[in-house]
GROMACS .gro file of C-alpha atoms in nm:
model
  281
    1UNK     CA    1   6.838  -0.132  -2.010
    2UNK     CA    2   6.720  -0.190  -1.645
    3UNK     CA    3   6.718  -0.532  -1.554
    4UNK     CA    4   6.507  -0.683  -1.248
    5UNK     CA    5   6.638  -0.953  -1.053
    6UNK     CA    6   6.412  -1.190  -0.860
    7UNK     CA    7   6.540  -1.527  -0.665
    8UNK     CA    8   6.398  -1.796  -0.505
    9UNK     CA    9   6.668  -1.883  -0.269
   10UNK     CA   10   6.532  -2.201  -0.188
   11UNK     CA   11   6.600  -2.308  -0.546
   12UNK     CA   12   6.921  -2.099  -0.648
   13UNK     CA   13   7.131  -2.215  -0.355
   14UNK     CA   14   7.296  -1.911  -0.195
   15UNK     CA   15   7.187  -1.737  -0.504
   16UNK     CA   16   7.504  -1.862  -0.712
   17UNK     CA   17   7.345  -1.858  -1.033
   18UNK     CA   18   7.153  -1.508  -1.003
   19UNK     CA   19   7.502  -1.391  -0.907
   20UNK     CA   20   7.688  -1.514  -1.205
   21UNK     CA   21   7.395  -1.347  -1.421
   22UNK     CA   22   7.425  -1.008  -1.245
   23UNK     CA   23   7.820  -1.003  -1.263
   24UNK     CA   24   7.787  -1.065  -1.643
   25UNK     CA   25   7.521  -0.790  -1.663
   26UNK     CA   26   7.670  -0.536  -1.475
   27UNK     CA   27   7.998  -0.566  -1.672
   28UNK     CA   28   7.805  -0.517  -1.979
   29UNK     CA   29   7.681  -0.169  -1.855
   30UNK     CA   30   7.323  -0.264  -1.747
   31UNK     CA   31   7.183  -0.146  -1.424
   32UNK     CA   32   7.013  -0.413  -1.200
   33UNK     CA   33   6.740  -0.402  -0.931
   34UNK     CA   34   6.719  -0.683  -0.697
   35UNK     CA   35   6.410  -0.776  -0.491
   36UNK     CA   36   6.404  -0.809  -0.139
   37UNK     CA   37   6.476  -1.156   0.035
   38UNK     CA   38   6.813  -1.235  -0.080
   39UNK     CA   39   7.046  -0.983   0.113
   40UNK     CA   40   7.242  -1.222   0.282
   41UNK     CA   41   7.372  -1.344  -0.041
   42UNK     CA   42   7.362  -1.057  -0.288
   43UNK     CA   43   7.508  -0.755  -0.123
   44UNK     CA   44   7.316  -0.496  -0.360
   45UNK     CA   45   7.042  -0.231  -0.227
   46UNK     CA   46   6.717  -0.431  -0.231
   47UNK     CA   47   6.378  -0.326  -0.344
   48UNK     CA   48   5.999  -0.481  -0.288
   49UNK     CA   49   5.908  -0.681  -0.617
   50UNK     CA   50   5.635  -0.398  -0.667
   51UNK     CA   51   5.931  -0.121  -0.700
   52UNK     CA   52   6.143  -0.377  -0.883
   53UNK     CA   53   5.893  -0.399  -1.169
   54UNK     CA   54   5.849  -0.026  -1.155
   55UNK     CA   55   6.231   0.052  -1.209
   56UNK     CA   56   6.287  -0.212  -1.461
   57UNK     CA   57   6.252  -0.292  -1.837
   58UNK     CA   58   6.296  -0.660  -1.781
   59UNK     CA   59   6.256  -0.910  -1.525
   60UNK     CA   60   6.477  -1.222  -1.467
   61UNK     CA   61   6.341  -1.487  -1.262
   62UNK     CA   62   6.571  -1.743  -1.090
   63UNK     CA   63   6.356  -2.053  -0.984
   64UNK     CA   64   6.106  -2.321  -1.088
   65UNK     CA   65   5.754  -2.285  -1.256
   66UNK     CA   66   5.607  -2.229  -0.926
   67UNK     CA   67   5.849  -1.931  -0.867
   68UNK     CA   68   5.735  -1.783  -1.197
   69UNK     CA   69   5.341  -1.827  -1.155
   70UNK     CA   70   5.393  -1.657  -0.819
   71UNK     CA   71   5.593  -1.356  -0.962
   72UNK     CA   72   5.366  -1.326  -1.244
   73UNK     CA   73   5.048  -1.285  -1.074
   74UNK     CA   74   5.231  -0.985  -0.823
   75UNK     CA   75   5.388  -0.779  -1.111
   76UNK     CA   76   5.146  -0.836  -1.435
   77UNK     CA   77   4.978  -0.536  -1.369
   78UNK     CA   78   5.321  -0.329  -1.452
   79UNK     CA   79   5.304  -0.499  -1.796
   80UNK     CA   80   5.688  -0.616  -1.718
   81UNK     CA   81   5.845  -0.893  -1.975
   82UNK     CA   82   5.960  -1.203  -1.759
   83UNK     CA   83   6.262  -1.421  -1.849
   84UNK     CA   84   6.285  -1.730  -1.647
   85UNK     CA   85   6.613  -1.904  -1.574
   86UNK     CA   86   6.513  -2.284  -1.476
   87UNK     CA   87   6.639  -2.386  -1.131
   88UNK     CA   88   6.322  -2.624  -1.064
   89UNK     CA   89   6.235  -2.960  -1.209
   90UNK     CA   90   6.020  -2.915  -1.498
   91UNK     CA   91   6.064  -2.570  -1.614
   92UNK     CA   92   5.765  -2.519  -1.859
   93UNK     CA   93   5.759  -2.181  -1.834
   94UNK     CA   94   6.096  -2.074  -1.768
   95UNK     CA   95   6.313  -2.011  -2.087
   96UNK     CA   96   6.678  -2.102  -2.026
   97UNK     CA   97   6.918  -2.302  -1.816
   98UNK     CA   98   7.190  -2.154  -1.567
   99UNK     CA   99   7.472  -2.124  -1.854
  100UNK     CA  100   7.571  -1.904  -2.118
  101UNK     CA  101   7.509  -1.568  -1.934
  102UNK     CA  102   7.729  -1.364  -2.153
  103UNK     CA  103   7.531  -1.459  -2.484
  104UNK     CA  104   7.206  -1.428  -2.286
  105UNK     CA  105   7.283  -1.071  -2.191
  106UNK     CA  106   7.386  -0.948  -2.538
  107UNK     CA  107   7.070  -1.090  -2.670
  108UNK     CA  108   6.875  -0.859  -2.404
  109UNK     CA  109   7.045  -0.577  -2.489
  110UNK     CA  110   7.002  -0.604  -2.860
  111UNK     CA  111   6.651  -0.691  -2.811
  112UNK     CA  112   6.707  -1.032  -2.987
  113UNK     CA  113   6.398  -1.192  -2.835
  114UNK     CA  114   6.017  -1.241  -2.874
  115UNK     CA  115   5.746  -1.173  -2.593
  116UNK     CA  116   5.485  -1.434  -2.596
  117UNK     CA  117   5.171  -1.316  -2.430
  118UNK     CA  118   4.965  -1.547  -2.188
  119UNK     CA  119   4.625  -1.486  -2.086
  120UNK     CA  120   4.541  -1.499  -1.711
  121UNK     CA  121   4.198  -1.584  -1.498
  122UNK     CA  122   4.032  -1.332  -1.262
  123UNK     CA  123   3.838  -1.503  -0.991
  124UNK     CA  124   3.605  -1.319  -0.715
  125UNK     CA  125   3.613  -1.532  -0.424
  126UNK     CA  126   3.404  -1.405  -0.106
  127UNK     CA  127   3.434  -1.042  -0.266
  128UNK     CA  128   3.794  -1.067  -0.304
  129UNK     CA  129   3.971  -1.051  -0.630
  130UNK     CA  130   4.246  -1.284  -0.750
  131UNK     CA  131   4.467  -1.336  -1.060
  132UNK     CA  132   4.579  -1.671  -1.210
  133UNK     CA  133   4.814  -1.786  -1.484
  134UNK     CA  134   4.736  -2.157  -1.443
  135UNK     CA  135   4.429  -2.237  -1.262
  136UNK     CA  136   4.155  -2.164  -1.000
  137UNK     CA  137   4.025  -2.490  -0.822
  138UNK     CA  138   3.741  -2.555  -0.559
  139UNK     CA  139   3.798  -2.880  -0.382
  140UNK     CA  140   3.696  -3.055  -0.087
  141UNK     CA  141   3.931  -2.971   0.201
  142UNK     CA  142   3.968  -3.158   0.510
  143UNK     CA  143   3.661  -3.363   0.497
  144UNK     CA  144   3.719  -3.706   0.327
  145UNK     CA  145   3.344  -3.679   0.175
  146UNK     CA  146   3.291  -3.559  -0.176
  147UNK     CA  147   3.128  -3.216  -0.240
  148UNK     CA  148   2.874  -3.111  -0.490
  149UNK     CA  149   2.972  -2.812  -0.718
  150UNK     CA  150   2.740  -2.656  -0.951
  151UNK     CA  151   2.912  -2.514  -1.265
  152UNK     CA  152   2.748  -2.272  -1.446
  153UNK     CA  153   2.860  -2.104  -1.796
  154UNK     CA  154   2.696  -1.786  -1.909
  155UNK     CA  155   2.413  -1.806  -1.699
  156UNK     CA  156   2.330  -2.161  -1.795
  157UNK     CA  157   2.373  -2.485  -1.582
  158UNK     CA  158   2.617  -2.699  -1.722
  159UNK     CA  159   2.709  -2.976  -1.500
  160UNK     CA  160   2.659  -3.052  -1.100
  161UNK     CA  161   2.989  -3.234  -0.982
  162UNK     CA  162   2.954  -3.476  -0.722
  163UNK     CA  163   3.362  -3.549  -0.644
  164UNK     CA  164   3.656  -3.414  -0.509
  165UNK     CA  165   3.630  -3.035  -0.670
  166UNK     CA  166   3.650  -2.869  -1.012
  167UNK     CA  167   3.957  -2.688  -1.184
  168UNK     CA  168   3.904  -2.384  -1.423
  169UNK     CA  169   4.235  -2.341  -1.619
  170UNK     CA  170   4.404  -2.113  -1.877
  171UNK     CA  171   4.562  -2.292  -2.186
  172UNK     CA  172   4.873  -2.242  -1.989
  173UNK     CA  173   4.747  -2.422  -1.711
  174UNK     CA  174   4.594  -2.685  -1.911
  175UNK     CA  175   4.954  -2.886  -1.869
  176UNK     CA  176   4.947  -2.858  -1.503
  177UNK     CA  177   4.692  -2.964  -1.274
  178UNK     CA  178   4.411  -2.986  -1.504
  179UNK     CA  179   4.630  -3.226  -1.733
  180UNK     CA  180   4.687  -3.459  -1.431
  181UNK     CA  181   4.297  -3.456  -1.380
  182UNK     CA  182   4.226  -3.597  -1.730
  183UNK     CA  183   4.165  -3.233  -1.882
  184UNK     CA  184   4.244  -3.152  -2.258
  185UNK     CA  185   4.597  -3.007  -2.342
  186UNK     CA  186   4.555  -2.666  -2.503
  187UNK     CA  187   4.804  -2.468  -2.719
  188UNK     CA  188   4.874  -2.112  -2.560
  189UNK     CA  189   4.731  -1.966  -2.859
  190UNK     CA  190   4.387  -2.084  -2.826
  191UNK     CA  191   4.132  -1.860  -2.670
  192UNK     CA  192   3.980  -2.049  -2.430
  193UNK     CA  193   3.932  -2.199  -2.054
  194UNK     CA  194   3.929  -2.546  -1.954
  195UNK     CA  195   3.701  -2.680  -1.719
  196UNK     CA  196   3.800  -3.015  -1.544
  197UNK     CA  197   3.637  -3.237  -1.281
  198UNK     CA  198   3.831  -3.364  -0.993
  199UNK     CA  199   3.766  -3.746  -0.960
  200UNK     CA  200   3.373  -3.686  -1.053
  201UNK     CA  201   3.197  -3.995  -0.903
  202UNK     CA  202   2.978  -3.983  -1.234
  203UNK     CA  203   3.029  -4.106  -1.615
  204UNK     CA  204   2.881  -3.772  -1.722
  205UNK     CA  205   3.118  -3.527  -1.584
  206UNK     CA  206   3.383  -3.467  -1.870
  207UNK     CA  207   3.628  -3.216  -1.917
  208UNK     CA  208   3.499  -2.920  -2.109
  209UNK     CA  209   3.655  -2.623  -2.311
  210UNK     CA  210   3.462  -2.299  -2.316
  211UNK     CA  211   3.541  -1.990  -2.505
  212UNK     CA  212   3.783  -1.720  -2.325
  213UNK     CA  213   3.497  -1.508  -2.304
  214UNK     CA  214   3.281  -1.689  -2.110
  215UNK     CA  215   3.152  -1.621  -1.745
  216UNK     CA  216   3.193  -1.926  -1.530
  217UNK     CA  217   3.006  -1.960  -1.186
  218UNK     CA  218   3.117  -2.254  -0.939
  219UNK     CA  219   2.887  -2.274  -0.637
  220UNK     CA  220   2.880  -2.509  -0.357
  221UNK     CA  221   2.696  -2.545  -0.017
  222UNK     CA  222   2.928  -2.595   0.298
  223UNK     CA  223   2.883  -2.579   0.643
  224UNK     CA  224   3.249  -2.489   0.733
  225UNK     CA  225   3.570  -2.360   0.546
  226UNK     CA  226   3.732  -2.655   0.652
  227UNK     CA  227   3.530  -2.850   0.429
  228UNK     CA  228   3.649  -2.691   0.103
  229UNK     CA  229   3.950  -2.524  -0.025
  230UNK     CA  230   4.009  -2.258  -0.309
  231UNK     CA  231   4.359  -2.245  -0.443
  232UNK     CA  232   4.464  -1.990  -0.696
  233UNK     CA  233   4.788  -2.131  -0.906
  234UNK     CA  234   4.833  -2.377  -0.603
  235UNK     CA  235   4.823  -2.141  -0.325
  236UNK     CA  236   4.542  -2.146  -0.079
  237UNK     CA  237   4.281  -1.843  -0.065
  238UNK     CA  238   4.180  -1.761   0.296
  239UNK     CA  239   3.789  -1.826   0.293
  240UNK     CA  240   3.504  -1.669   0.524
  241UNK     CA  241   3.259  -1.850   0.684
  242UNK     CA  242   2.956  -1.914   0.463
  243UNK     CA  243   2.678  -2.155   0.376
  244UNK     CA  244   2.697  -2.120   0.035
  245UNK     CA  245   3.041  -2.067  -0.168
  246UNK     CA  246   3.048  -1.888  -0.503
  247UNK     CA  247   3.366  -1.846  -0.704
  248UNK     CA  248   3.327  -1.624  -1.033
  249UNK     CA  249   3.576  -1.689  -1.297
  250UNK     CA  250   3.642  -1.514  -1.618
  251UNK     CA  251   3.930  -1.424  -1.834
  252UNK     CA  252   4.130  -1.104  -1.709
  253UNK     CA  253   4.232  -0.813  -1.895
  254UNK     CA  254   4.602  -0.868  -1.813
  255UNK     CA  255   4.852  -1.092  -1.993
  256UNK     CA  256   5.147  -1.256  -1.853
  257UNK     CA  257   5.450  -1.151  -2.107
  258UNK     CA  258   5.728  -1.417  -2.151
  259UNK     CA  259   6.051  -1.367  -2.315
  260UNK     CA  260   6.128  -1.654  -2.565
  261UNK     CA  261   6.467  -1.659  -2.733
  262UNK     CA  262   6.396  -1.963  -2.922
  263UNK     CA  263   6.100  -2.048  -3.186
  264UNK     CA  264   6.041  -2.388  -3.028
  265UNK     CA  265   5.725  -2.555  -3.093
  266UNK     CA  266   5.494  -2.580  -2.801
  267UNK     CA  267   5.420  -2.934  -2.903
  268UNK     CA  268   5.801  -3.027  -2.930
  269UNK     CA  269   5.841  -2.862  -2.576
  270UNK     CA  270   5.521  -3.050  -2.428
  271UNK     CA  271   5.699  -3.390  -2.549
  272UNK     CA  272   6.051  -3.284  -2.418
  273UNK     CA  273   5.934  -3.174  -2.073
  274UNK     CA  274   5.673  -3.431  -2.019
  275UNK     CA  275   5.906  -3.708  -2.116
  276UNK     CA  276   6.172  -3.575  -1.902
  277UNK     CA  277   5.923  -3.577  -1.611
  278UNK     CA  278   5.853  -3.946  -1.627
  279UNK     CA  279   6.007  -4.075  -1.306
  280UNK     CA  280   6.057  -4.423  -1.526
  281UNK     CA  281   6.270  -4.268  -1.752
   0.00000   0.00000   0.00000
């Protein structure tokens, strides 16, 4: 078995956890390929993330949910399963903590795990295509004023939101930004897309859930790209100057594959993670 390694060195201090895993994996005869960016800590040949995905059967990611989102978007076209080792805070997408690597490697060798497929979104923004595992948002940028965004689903106008923006989310992303804006929580097994307004200045703009075959168009008028912002999984998209911005969103043909070691219930994990996130304890 060939294992790809991707480490967020800002989360895994001096790559200490990744080094423990690599030591355990190599002792058990596994071949390891390390993504570049951590050469100062991991003294092994390094490759681009794309090459690591091509060479490996499984990719182990050391970081938090943000790291998982970034890696998922970049390697999804290689259809490689991802195993997240939590070095962040919430760890909703990651599967295990930074202990027990001996038994973990043994389970990987024996294929003692299941693969959970998570749907993704595809967005066309100013002629550029983007993939998202969590969400795509269109919101006001540096301006302090509200913006007007029309929401069209399958050619029919659903709403014109006056507020801070709109979030289009997958079931995976329903427990992220969309949830904080009052959107519905969706099980990963649900074939749906969430549409949630951000701070709408209206009693009529309510969260919506549409089928995952729906084609969604967000449209807004703007005088400058500084007035608006498009984000894909929390990362800003570079926009071109335009008078009318359109963001076309639909379900992607690609699925992120997450390695799951336990048959944990989604709702049990939701309660556990969200309760732990409560700063008041």
